[in-house]
C-alpha positions as a Markdown table, in Angstrom:
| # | Residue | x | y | z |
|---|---|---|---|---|
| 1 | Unk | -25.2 | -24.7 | 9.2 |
| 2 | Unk | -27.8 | -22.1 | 10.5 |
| 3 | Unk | -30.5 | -23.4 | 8.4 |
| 4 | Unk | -30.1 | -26.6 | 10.4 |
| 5 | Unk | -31.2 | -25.2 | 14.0 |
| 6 | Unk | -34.1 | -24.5 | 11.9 |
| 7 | Unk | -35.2 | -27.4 | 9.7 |
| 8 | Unk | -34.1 | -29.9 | 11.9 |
| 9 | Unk | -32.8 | -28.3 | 15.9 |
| 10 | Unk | -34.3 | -26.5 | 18.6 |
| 11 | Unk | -35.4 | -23.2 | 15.9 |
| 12 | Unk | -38.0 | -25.5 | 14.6 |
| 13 | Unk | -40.5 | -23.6 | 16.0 |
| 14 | Unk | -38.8 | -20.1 | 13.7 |
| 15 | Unk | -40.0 | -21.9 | 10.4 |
| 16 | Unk | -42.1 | -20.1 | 8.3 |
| 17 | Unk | -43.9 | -21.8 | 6.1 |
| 18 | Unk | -43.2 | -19.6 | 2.5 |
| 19 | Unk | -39.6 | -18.4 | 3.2 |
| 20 | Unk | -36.2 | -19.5 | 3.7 |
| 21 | Unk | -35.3 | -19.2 | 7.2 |
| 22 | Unk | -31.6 | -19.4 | 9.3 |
| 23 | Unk | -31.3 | -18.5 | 12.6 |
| 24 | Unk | -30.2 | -19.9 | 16.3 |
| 25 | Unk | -31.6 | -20.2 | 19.4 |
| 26 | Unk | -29.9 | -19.4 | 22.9 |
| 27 | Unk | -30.7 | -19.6 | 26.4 |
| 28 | Unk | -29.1 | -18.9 | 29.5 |
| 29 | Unk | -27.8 | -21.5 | 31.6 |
| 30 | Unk | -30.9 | -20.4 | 34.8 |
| 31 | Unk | -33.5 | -20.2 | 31.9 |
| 32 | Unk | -33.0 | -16.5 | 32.6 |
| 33 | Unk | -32.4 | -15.3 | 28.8 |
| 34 | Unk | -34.1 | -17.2 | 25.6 |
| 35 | Unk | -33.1 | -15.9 | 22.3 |
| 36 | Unk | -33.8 | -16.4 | 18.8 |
| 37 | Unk | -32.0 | -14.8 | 16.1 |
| 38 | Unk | -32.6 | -15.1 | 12.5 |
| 39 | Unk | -33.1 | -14.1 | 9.2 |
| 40 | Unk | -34.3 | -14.7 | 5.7 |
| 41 | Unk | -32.2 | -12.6 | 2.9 |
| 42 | Unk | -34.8 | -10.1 | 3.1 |
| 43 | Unk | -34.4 | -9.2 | 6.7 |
| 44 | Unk | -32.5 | -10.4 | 9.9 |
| 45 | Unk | -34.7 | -9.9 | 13.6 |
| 46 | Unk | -33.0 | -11.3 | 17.0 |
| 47 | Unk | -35.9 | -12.1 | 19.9 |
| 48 | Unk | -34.9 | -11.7 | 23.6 |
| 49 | Unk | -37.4 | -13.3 | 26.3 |
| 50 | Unk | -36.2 | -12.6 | 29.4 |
| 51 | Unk | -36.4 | -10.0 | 32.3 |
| 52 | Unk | -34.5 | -6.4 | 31.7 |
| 53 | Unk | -34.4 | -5.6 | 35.4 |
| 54 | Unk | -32.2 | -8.8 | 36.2 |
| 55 | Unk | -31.8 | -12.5 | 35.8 |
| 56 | Unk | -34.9 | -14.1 | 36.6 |
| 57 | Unk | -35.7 | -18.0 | 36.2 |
| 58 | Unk | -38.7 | -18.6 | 34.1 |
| 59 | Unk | -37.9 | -17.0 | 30.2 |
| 60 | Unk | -37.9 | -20.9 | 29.2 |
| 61 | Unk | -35.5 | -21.6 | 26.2 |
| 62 | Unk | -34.8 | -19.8 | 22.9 |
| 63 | Unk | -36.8 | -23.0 | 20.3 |
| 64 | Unk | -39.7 | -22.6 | 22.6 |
| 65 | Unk | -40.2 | -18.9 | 23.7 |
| 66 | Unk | -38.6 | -16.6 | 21.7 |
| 67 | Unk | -38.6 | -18.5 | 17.8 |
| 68 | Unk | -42.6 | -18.3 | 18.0 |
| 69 | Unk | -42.3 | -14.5 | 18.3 |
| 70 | Unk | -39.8 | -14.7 | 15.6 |
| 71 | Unk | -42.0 | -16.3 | 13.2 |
| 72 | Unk | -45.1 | -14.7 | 13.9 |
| 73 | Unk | -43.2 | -10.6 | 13.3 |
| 74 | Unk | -41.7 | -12.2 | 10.5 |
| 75 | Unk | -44.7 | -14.0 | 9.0 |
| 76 | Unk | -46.1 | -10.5 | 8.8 |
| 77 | Unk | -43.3 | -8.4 | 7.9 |
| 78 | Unk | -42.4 | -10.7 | 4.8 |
| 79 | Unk | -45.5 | -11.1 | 3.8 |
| 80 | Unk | -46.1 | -10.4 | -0.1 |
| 81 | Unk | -42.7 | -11.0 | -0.9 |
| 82 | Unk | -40.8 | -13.6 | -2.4 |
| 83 | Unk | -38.4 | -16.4 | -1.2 |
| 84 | Unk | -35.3 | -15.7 | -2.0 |
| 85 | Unk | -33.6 | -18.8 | -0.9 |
| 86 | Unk | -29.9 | -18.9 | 0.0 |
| 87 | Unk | -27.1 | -18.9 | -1.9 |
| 88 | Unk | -25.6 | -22.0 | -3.1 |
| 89 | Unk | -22.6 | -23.3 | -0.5 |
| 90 | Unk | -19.1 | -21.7 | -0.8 |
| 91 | Unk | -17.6 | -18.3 | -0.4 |
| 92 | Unk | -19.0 | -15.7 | -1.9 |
| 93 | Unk | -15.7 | -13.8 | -3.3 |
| 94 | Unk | -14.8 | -17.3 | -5.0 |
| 95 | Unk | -17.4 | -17.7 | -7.4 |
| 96 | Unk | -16.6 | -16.7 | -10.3 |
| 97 | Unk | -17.4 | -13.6 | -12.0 |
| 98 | Unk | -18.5 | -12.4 | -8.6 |
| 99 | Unk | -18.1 | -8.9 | -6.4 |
| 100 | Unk | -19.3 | -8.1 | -2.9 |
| 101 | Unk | -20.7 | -4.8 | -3.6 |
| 102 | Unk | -20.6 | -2.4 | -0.2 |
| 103 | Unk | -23.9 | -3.4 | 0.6 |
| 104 | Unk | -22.6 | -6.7 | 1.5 |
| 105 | Unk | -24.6 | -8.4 | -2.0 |
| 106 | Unk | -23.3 | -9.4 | -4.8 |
| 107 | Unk | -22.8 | -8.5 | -8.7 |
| 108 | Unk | -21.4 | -9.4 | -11.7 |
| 109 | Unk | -19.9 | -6.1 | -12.2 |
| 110 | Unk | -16.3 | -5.6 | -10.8 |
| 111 | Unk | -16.0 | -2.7 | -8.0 |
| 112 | Unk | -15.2 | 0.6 | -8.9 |
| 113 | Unk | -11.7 | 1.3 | -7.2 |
| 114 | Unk | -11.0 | 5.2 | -6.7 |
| 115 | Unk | -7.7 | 5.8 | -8.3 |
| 116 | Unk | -4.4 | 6.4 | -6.2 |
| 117 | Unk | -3.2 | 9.5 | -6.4 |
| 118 | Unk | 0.2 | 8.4 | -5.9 |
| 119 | Unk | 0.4 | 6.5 | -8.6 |
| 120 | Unk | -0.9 | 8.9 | -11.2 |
| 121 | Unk | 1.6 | 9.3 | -14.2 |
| 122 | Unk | -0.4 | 13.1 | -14.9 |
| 123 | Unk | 0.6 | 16.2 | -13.8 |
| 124 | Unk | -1.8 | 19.1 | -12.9 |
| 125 | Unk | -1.1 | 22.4 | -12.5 |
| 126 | Unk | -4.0 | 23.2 | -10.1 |
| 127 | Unk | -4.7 | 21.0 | -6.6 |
| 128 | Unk | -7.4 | 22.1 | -4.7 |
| 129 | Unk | -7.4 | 21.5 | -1.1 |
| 130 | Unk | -10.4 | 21.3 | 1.8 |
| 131 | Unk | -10.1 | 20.8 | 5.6 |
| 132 | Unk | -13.5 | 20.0 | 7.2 |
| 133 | Unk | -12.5 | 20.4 | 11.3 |
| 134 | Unk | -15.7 | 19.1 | 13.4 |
| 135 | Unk | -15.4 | 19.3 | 17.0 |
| 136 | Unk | -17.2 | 17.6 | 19.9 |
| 137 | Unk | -16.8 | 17.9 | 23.8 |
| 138 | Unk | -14.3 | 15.0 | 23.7 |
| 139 | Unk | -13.0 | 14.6 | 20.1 |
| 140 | Unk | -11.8 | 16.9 | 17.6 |
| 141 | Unk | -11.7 | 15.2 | 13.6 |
| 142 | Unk | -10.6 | 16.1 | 10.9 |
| 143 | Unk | -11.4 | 15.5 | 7.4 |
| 144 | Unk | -8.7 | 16.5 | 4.4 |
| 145 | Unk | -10.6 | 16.3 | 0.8 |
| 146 | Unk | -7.9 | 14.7 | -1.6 |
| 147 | Unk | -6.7 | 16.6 | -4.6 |
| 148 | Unk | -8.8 | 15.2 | -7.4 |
| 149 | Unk | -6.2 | 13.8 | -10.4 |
């Protein structure tokens, strides 16, 4: 769907001509705030055009003020690496044979899963124990280290 603001909406001007591009553009109802955010599956950038000291007519709109500044950072900042494309349609977790790792990608490997303590069948006759205590001027954590099975 984000691809579309791009190929064929108002983020036409966001198109770069050697990688796959998504984003959408934004502007306040007084021209006040354009926007354009975006990404490619290298790198994600959001453009604000606007004035930080209040609302003030005159930033235009997101497709025509803020997606040219898009393109022309991420022109440069991609340049020399591939296209990536997108993935094909569909949720991720449901094709098969795929994991979202915790970097929020994917692989064909399944995630390792720490093992629950609680539902260990061994017995040990050691446990060690550690209590990290940090304290700040308004909170006070603290961190228990698990016994290892």
């Amino acid at each position: 769907m984000l691809r579309g603001f791009v190929t064929g909406g108002t983020g036409g001007n966001a198109a770069l001509s050697d990688h796959t591009v998504y984003g959408k553009t934004g502007t306040t109802e007084d021209q006040a705030d354009a926007w354009f955010v975006g990404a490619t599956p290298q790198l994600a950038t959001a453009v604000w055009f606007g004035n930080r000291t209040g609302a003030v007519r005159g930033a235009g709109f997101g497709g025509d003020k803020a997606a040219p500044i898009f393109r022309a950072f991420m022109n440069v900042a991609l340049e020399g690496l591939p296209d990536l494309g997108l993935p094909a349609p569909g949720p991720v977790c449901a094709r098969p044979r795929q994991f979202v790792n915790e970097n929020g990608g994917r692989s064909g490997a399944p995630p390792v899963v720490a093992p629950d303590p609680a539902a260990s069948t061994t017995t040990s006759s050691t446990t060690t124990t550690s209590t990290t205590t940090t304290t700040t001027p308004a909170t006070t954590t603290t961190l228990k280290k698990l016994p290892t099975p």
